[in-house]
Short mmCIF file of N, CA, C and O and ligand atoms in Angstrom, two decimals:
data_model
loop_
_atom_site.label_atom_id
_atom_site.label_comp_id
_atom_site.label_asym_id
_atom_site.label_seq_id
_atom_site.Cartn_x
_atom_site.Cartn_y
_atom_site.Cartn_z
N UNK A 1 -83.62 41.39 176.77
CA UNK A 1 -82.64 40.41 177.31
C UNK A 1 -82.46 39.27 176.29
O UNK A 1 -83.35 38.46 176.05
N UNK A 2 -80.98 39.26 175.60
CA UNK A 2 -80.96 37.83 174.57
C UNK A 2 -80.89 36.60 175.46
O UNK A 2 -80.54 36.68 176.63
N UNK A 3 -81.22 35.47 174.90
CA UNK A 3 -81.24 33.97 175.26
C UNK A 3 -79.73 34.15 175.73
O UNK A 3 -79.64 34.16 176.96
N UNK A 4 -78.63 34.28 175.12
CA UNK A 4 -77.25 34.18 175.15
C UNK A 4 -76.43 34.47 176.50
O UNK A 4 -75.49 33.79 176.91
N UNK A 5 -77.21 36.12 177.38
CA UNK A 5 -77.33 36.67 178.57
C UNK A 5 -77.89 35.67 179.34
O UNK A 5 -76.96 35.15 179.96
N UNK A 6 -79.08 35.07 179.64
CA UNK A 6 -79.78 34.36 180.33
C UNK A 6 -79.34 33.16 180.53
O UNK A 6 -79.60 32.50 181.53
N UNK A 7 -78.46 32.69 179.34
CA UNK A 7 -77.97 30.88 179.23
C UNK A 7 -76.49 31.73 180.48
O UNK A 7 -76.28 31.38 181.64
N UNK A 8 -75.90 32.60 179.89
CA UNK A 8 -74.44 33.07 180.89
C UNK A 8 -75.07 33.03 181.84
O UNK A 8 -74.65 32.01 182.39
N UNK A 9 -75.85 33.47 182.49
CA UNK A 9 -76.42 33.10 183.85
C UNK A 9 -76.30 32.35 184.62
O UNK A 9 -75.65 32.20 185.66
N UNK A 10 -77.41 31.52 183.73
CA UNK A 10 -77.10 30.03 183.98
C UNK A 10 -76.02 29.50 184.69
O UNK A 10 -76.02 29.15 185.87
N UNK A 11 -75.01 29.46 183.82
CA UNK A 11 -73.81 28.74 183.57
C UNK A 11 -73.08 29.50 185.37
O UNK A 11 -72.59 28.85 186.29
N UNK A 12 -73.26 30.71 185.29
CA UNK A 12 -72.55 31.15 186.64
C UNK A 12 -73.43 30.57 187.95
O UNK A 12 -72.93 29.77 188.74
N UNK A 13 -74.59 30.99 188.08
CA UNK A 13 -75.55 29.92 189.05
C UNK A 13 -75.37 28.65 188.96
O UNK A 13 -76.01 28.19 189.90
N UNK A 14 -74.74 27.52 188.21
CA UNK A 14 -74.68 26.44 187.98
C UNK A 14 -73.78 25.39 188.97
O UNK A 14 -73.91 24.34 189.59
N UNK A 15 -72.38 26.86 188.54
CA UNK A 15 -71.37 27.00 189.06
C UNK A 15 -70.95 26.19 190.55
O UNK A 15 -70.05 25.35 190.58
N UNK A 16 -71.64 26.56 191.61
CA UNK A 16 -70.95 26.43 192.93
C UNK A 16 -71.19 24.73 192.78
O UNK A 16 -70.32 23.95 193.18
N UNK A 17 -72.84 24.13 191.98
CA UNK A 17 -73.32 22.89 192.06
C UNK A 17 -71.95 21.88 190.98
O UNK A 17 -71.95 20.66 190.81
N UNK A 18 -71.22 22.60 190.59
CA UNK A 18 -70.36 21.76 189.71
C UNK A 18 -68.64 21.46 190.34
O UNK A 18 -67.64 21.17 189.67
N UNK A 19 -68.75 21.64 191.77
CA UNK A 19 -67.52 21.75 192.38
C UNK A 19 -67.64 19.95 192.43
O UNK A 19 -68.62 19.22 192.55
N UNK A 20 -66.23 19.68 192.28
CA UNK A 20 -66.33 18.08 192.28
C UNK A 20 -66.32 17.64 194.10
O UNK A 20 -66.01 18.26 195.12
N UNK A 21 -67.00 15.86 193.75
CA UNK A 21 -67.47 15.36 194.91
C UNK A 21 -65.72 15.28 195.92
O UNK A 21 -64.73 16.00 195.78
N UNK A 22 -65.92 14.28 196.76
CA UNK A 22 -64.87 13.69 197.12
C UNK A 22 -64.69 12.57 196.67
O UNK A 22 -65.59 11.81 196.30
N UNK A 23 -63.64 12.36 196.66
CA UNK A 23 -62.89 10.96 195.75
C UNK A 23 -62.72 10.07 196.60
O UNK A 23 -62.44 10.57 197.69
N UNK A 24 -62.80 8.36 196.62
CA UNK A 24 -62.61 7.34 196.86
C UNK A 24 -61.39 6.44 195.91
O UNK A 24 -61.18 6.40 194.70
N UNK A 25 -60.64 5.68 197.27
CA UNK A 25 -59.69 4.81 196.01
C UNK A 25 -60.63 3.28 196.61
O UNK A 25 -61.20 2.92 197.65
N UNK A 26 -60.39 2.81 195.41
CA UNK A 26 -60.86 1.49 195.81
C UNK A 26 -59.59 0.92 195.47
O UNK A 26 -59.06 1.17 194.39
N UNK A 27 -58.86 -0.17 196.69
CA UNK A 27 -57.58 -0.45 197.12
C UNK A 27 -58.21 -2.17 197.12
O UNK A 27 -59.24 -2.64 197.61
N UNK A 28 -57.03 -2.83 196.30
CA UNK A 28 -57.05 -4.39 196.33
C UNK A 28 -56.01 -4.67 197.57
O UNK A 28 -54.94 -4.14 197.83
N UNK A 29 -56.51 -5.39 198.02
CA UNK A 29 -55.35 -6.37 199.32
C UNK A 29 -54.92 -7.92 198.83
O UNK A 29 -55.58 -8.61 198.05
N UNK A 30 -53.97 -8.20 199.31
CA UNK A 30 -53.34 -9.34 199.14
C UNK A 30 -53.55 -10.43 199.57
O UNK A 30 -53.76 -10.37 200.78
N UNK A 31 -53.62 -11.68 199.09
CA UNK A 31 -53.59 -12.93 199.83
C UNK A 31 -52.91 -13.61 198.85
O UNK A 31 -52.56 -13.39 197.69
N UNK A 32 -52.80 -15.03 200.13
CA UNK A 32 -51.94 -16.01 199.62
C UNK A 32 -52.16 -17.23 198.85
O UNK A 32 -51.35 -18.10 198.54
N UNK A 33 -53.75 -17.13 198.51
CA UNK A 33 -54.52 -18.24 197.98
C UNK A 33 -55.30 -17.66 196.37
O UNK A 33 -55.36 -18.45 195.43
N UNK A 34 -55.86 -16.21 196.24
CA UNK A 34 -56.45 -16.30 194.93
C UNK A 34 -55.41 -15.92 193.93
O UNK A 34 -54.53 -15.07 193.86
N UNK A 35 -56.14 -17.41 192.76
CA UNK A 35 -54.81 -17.04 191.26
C UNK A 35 -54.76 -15.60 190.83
O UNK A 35 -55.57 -14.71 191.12
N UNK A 36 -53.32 -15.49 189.86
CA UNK A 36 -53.17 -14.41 189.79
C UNK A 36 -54.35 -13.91 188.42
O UNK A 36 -54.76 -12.78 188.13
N UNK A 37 -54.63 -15.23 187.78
CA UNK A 37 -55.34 -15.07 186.37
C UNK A 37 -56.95 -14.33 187.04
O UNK A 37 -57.71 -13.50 186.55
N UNK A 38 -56.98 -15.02 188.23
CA UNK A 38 -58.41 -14.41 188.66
C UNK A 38 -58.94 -12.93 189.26
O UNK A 38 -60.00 -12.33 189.43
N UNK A 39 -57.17 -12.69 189.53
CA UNK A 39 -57.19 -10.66 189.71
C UNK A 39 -57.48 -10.34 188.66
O UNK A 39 -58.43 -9.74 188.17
N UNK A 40 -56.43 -10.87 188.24
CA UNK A 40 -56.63 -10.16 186.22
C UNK A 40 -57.59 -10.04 185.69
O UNK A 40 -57.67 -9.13 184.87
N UNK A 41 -58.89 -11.01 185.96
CA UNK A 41 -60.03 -11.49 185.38
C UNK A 41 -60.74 -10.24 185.99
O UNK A 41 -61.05 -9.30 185.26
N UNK A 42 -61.02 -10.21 187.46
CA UNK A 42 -61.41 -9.11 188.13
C UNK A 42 -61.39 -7.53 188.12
O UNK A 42 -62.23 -6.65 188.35
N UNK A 43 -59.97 -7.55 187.73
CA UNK A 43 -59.63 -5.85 187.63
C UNK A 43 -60.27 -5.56 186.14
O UNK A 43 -60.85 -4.48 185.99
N UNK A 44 -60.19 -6.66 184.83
CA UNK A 44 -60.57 -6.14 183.41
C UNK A 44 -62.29 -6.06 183.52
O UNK A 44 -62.88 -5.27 182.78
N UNK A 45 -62.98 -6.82 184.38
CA UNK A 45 -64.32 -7.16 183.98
C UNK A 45 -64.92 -5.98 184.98
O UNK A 45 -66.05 -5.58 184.69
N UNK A 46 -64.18 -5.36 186.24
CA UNK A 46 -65.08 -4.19 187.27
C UNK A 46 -64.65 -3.04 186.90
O UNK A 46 -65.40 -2.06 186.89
N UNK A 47 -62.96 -2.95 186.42
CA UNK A 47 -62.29 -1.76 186.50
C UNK A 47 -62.35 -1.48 184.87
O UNK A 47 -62.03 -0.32 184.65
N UNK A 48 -62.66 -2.18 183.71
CA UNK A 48 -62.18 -1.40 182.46
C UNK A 48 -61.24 -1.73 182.27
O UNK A 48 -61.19 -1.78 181.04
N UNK A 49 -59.98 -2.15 182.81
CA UNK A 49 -58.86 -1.94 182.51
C UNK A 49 -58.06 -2.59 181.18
O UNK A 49 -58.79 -3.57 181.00
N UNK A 50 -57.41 -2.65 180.52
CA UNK A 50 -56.46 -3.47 179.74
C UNK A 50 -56.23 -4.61 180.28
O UNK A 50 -56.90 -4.91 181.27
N UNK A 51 -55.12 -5.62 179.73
CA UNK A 51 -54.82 -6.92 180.02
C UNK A 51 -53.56 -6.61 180.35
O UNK A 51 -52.95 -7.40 181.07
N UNK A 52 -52.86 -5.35 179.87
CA UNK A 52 -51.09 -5.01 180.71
C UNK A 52 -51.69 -4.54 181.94
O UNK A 52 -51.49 -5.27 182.91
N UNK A 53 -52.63 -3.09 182.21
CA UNK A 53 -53.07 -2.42 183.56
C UNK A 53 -52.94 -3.14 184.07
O UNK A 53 -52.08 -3.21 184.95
N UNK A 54 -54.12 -4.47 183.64
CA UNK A 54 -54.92 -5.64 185.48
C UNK A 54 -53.20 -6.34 185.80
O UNK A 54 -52.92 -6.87 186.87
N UNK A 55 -52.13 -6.19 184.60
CA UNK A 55 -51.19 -7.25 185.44
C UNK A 55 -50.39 -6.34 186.31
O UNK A 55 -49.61 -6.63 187.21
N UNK A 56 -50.74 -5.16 185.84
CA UNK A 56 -49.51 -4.19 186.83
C UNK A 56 -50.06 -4.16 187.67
O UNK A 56 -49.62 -4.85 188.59
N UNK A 57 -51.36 -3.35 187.93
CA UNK A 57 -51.76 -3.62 189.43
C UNK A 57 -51.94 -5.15 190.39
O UNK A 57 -52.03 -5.30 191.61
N UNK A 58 -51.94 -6.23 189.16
CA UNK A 58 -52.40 -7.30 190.96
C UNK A 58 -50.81 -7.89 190.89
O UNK A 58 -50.51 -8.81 191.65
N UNK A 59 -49.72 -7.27 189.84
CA UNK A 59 -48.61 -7.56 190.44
C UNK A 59 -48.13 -6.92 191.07
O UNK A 59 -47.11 -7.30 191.66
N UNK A 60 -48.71 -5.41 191.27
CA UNK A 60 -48.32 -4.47 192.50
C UNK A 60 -48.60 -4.97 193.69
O UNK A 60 -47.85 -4.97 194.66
N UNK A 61 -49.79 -5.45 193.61
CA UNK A 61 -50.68 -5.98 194.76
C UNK A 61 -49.78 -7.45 195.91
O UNK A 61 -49.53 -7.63 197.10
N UNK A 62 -49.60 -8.18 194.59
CA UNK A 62 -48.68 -9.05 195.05
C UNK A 62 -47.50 -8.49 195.61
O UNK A 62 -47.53 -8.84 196.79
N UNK A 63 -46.68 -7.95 195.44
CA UNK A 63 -45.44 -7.80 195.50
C UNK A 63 -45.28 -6.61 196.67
O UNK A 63 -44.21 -6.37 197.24
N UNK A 64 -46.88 -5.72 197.01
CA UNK A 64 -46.11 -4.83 197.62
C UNK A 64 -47.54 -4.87 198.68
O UNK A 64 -47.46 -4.03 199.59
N UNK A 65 -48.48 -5.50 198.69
CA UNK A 65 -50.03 -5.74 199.56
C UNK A 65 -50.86 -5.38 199.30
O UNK A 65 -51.92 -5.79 199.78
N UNK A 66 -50.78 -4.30 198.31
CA UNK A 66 -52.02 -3.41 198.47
C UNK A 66 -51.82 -2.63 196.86
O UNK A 66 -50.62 -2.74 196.59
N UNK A 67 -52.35 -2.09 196.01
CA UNK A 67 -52.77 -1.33 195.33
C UNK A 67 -54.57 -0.67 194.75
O UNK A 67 -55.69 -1.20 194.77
N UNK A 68 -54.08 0.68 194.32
CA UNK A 68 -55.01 1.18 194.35
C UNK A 68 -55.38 0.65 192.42
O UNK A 68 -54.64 0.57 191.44
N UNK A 69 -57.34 0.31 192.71
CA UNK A 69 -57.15 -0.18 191.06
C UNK A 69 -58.42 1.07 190.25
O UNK A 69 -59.05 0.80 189.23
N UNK A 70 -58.54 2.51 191.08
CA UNK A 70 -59.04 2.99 190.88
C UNK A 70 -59.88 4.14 191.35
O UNK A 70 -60.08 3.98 192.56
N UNK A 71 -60.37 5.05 190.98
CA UNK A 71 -60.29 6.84 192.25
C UNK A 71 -61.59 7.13 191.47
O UNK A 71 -61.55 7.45 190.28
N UNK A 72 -63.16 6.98 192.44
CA UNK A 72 -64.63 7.00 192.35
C UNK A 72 -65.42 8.01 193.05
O UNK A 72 -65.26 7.89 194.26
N UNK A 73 -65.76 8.44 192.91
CA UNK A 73 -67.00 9.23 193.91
C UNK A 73 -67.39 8.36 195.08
O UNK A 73 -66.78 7.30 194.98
N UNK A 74 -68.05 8.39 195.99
CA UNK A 74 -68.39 7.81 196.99
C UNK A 74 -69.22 5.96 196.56
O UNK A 74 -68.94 4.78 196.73
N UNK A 75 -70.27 6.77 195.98
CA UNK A 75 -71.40 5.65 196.01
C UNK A 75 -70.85 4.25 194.55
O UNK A 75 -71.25 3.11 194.31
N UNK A 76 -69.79 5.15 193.90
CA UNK A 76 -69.61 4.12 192.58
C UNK A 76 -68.06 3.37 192.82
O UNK A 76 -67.55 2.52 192.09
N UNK A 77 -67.42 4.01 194.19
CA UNK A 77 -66.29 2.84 194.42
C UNK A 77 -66.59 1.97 195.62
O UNK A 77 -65.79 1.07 195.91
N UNK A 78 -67.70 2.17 196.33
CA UNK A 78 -68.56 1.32 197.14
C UNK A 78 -69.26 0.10 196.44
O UNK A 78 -69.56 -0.97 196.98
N UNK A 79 -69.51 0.53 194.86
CA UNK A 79 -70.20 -0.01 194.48
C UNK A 79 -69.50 -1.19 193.82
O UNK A 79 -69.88 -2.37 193.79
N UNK A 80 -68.29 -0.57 193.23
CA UNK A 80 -67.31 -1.48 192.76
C UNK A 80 -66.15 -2.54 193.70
O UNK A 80 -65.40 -3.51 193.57
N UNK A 81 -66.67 -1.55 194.70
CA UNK A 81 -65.54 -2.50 196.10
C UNK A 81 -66.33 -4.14 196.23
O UNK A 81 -65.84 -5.27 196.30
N UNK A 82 -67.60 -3.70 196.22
CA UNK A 82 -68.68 -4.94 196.84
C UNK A 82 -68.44 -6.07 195.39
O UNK A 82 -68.14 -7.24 195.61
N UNK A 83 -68.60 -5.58 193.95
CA UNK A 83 -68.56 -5.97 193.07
C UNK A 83 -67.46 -7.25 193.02
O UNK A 83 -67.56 -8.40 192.60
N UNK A 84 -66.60 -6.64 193.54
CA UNK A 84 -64.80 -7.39 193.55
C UNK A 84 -64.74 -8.60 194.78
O UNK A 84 -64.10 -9.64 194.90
N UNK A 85 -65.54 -8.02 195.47
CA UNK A 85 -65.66 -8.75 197.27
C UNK A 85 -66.53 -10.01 196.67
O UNK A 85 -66.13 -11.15 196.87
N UNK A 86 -67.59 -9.78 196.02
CA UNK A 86 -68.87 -10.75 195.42
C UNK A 86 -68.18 -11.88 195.12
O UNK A 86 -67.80 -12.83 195.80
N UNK A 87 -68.03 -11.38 193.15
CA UNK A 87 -67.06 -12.18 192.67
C UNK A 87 -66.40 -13.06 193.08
O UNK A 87 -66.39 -14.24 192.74
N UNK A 88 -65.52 -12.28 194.17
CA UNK A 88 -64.36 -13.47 194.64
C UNK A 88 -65.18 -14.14 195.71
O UNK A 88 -64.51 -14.88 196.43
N UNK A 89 -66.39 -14.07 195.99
CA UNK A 89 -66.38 -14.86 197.68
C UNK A 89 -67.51 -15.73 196.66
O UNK A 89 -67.67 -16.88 197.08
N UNK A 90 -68.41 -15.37 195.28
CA UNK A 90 -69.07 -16.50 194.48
C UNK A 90 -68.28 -17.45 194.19
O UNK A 90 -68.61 -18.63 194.26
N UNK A 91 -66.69 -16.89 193.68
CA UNK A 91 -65.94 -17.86 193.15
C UNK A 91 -65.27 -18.64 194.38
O UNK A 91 -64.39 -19.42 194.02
N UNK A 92 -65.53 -18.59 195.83
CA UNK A 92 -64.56 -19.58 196.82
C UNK A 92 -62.75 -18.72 196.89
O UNK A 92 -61.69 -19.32 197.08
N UNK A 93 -62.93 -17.26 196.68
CA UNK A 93 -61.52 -17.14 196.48
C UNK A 93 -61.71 -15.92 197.61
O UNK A 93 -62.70 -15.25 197.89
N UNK A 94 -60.11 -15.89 198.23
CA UNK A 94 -60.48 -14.65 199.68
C UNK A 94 -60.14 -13.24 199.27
O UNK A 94 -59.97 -12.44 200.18
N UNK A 95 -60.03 -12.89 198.18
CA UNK A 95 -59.83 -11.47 197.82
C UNK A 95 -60.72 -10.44 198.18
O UNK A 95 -61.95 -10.49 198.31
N UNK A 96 -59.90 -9.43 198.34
CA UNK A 96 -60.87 -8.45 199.16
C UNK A 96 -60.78 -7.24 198.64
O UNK A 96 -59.56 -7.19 198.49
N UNK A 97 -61.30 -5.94 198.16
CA UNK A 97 -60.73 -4.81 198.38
C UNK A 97 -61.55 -3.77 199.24
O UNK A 97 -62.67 -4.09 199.65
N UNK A 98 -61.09 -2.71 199.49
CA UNK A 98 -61.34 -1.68 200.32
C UNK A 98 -61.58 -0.50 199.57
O UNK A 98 -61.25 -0.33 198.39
N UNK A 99 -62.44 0.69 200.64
CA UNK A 99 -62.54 1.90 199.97
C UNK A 99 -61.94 2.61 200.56
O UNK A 99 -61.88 2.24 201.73
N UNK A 100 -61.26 3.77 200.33
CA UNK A 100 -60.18 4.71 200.84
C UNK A 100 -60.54 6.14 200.50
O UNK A 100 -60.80 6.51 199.36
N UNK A 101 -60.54 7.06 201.76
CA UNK A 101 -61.02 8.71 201.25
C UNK A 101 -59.90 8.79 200.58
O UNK A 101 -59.07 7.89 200.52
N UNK A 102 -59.81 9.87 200.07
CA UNK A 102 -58.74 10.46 199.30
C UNK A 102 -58.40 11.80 200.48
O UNK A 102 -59.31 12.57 200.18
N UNK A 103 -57.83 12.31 201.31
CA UNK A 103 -57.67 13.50 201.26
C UNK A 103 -56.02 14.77 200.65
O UNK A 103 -54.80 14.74 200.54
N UNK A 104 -57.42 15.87 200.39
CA UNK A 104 -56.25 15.91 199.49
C UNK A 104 -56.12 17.72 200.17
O UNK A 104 -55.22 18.47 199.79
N1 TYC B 201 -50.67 -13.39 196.05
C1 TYC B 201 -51.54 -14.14 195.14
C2 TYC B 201 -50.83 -15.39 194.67
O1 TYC B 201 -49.63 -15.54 194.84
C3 TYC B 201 -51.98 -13.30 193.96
C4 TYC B 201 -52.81 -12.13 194.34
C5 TYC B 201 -52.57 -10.89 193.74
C6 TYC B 201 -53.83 -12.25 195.27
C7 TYC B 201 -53.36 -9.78 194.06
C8 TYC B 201 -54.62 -11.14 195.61
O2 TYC B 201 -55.17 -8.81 195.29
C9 TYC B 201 -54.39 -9.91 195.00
N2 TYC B 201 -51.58 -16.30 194.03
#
């Protein structure tokens, strides 16, 4: 039996464990009190994002209530929801976001 046979194995037993999780959106909500510089600040420093992305989404956010600033596995858009919630409630500001199943 070569290594080469045994690694293909592998790879097929591996298989069923590599089906992806379920997806989470983590969704920003709107208010009428935090600056817009401080979404911006928020979406680049939790989400990664660019300095055009963070303005499209918290001007989506603005303009339409709600946008999504990103699609996580369970435990890492929970993790990033709280992250965003922190932030803004350390800084005195009421921003909030939410986690959302995905179904698809
Ligand atoms: N609506 C806010 C304002 O006019 C800006 C804002 C954008 C607040 C996105 C929250 O998730 C948000 N200052």
């Amino acid at each position: 039996m070569s290594e080469i046979t045994s690694f293909e194995n592998k790879v097929q037993e591996l298989d069923p464990k590599t089906k992806k999780p379920p997806m989470f959106d983590v969704v920003l909500l709107n208010d009428d009190f935090t600056p817009m510089d401080f979404v911006v600040y928020v979406l680049k420093e939790i989400f990664n994002l660019t300095d055009k992305e963070a303005n499209e989404i918290m001007l989506k956010v603005h303009n339409e209530g709600e946008a999504t600033c990103g699609t996580f596995p369970k435990d890492l858009a929970e993790t990033k929801s709280y992250e965003v919630n922190n932030l803004a409630k350390i800084n005195d500001h009421p921003l909030i976001s939410i986690v959302k199943p995905i179904y698809d």
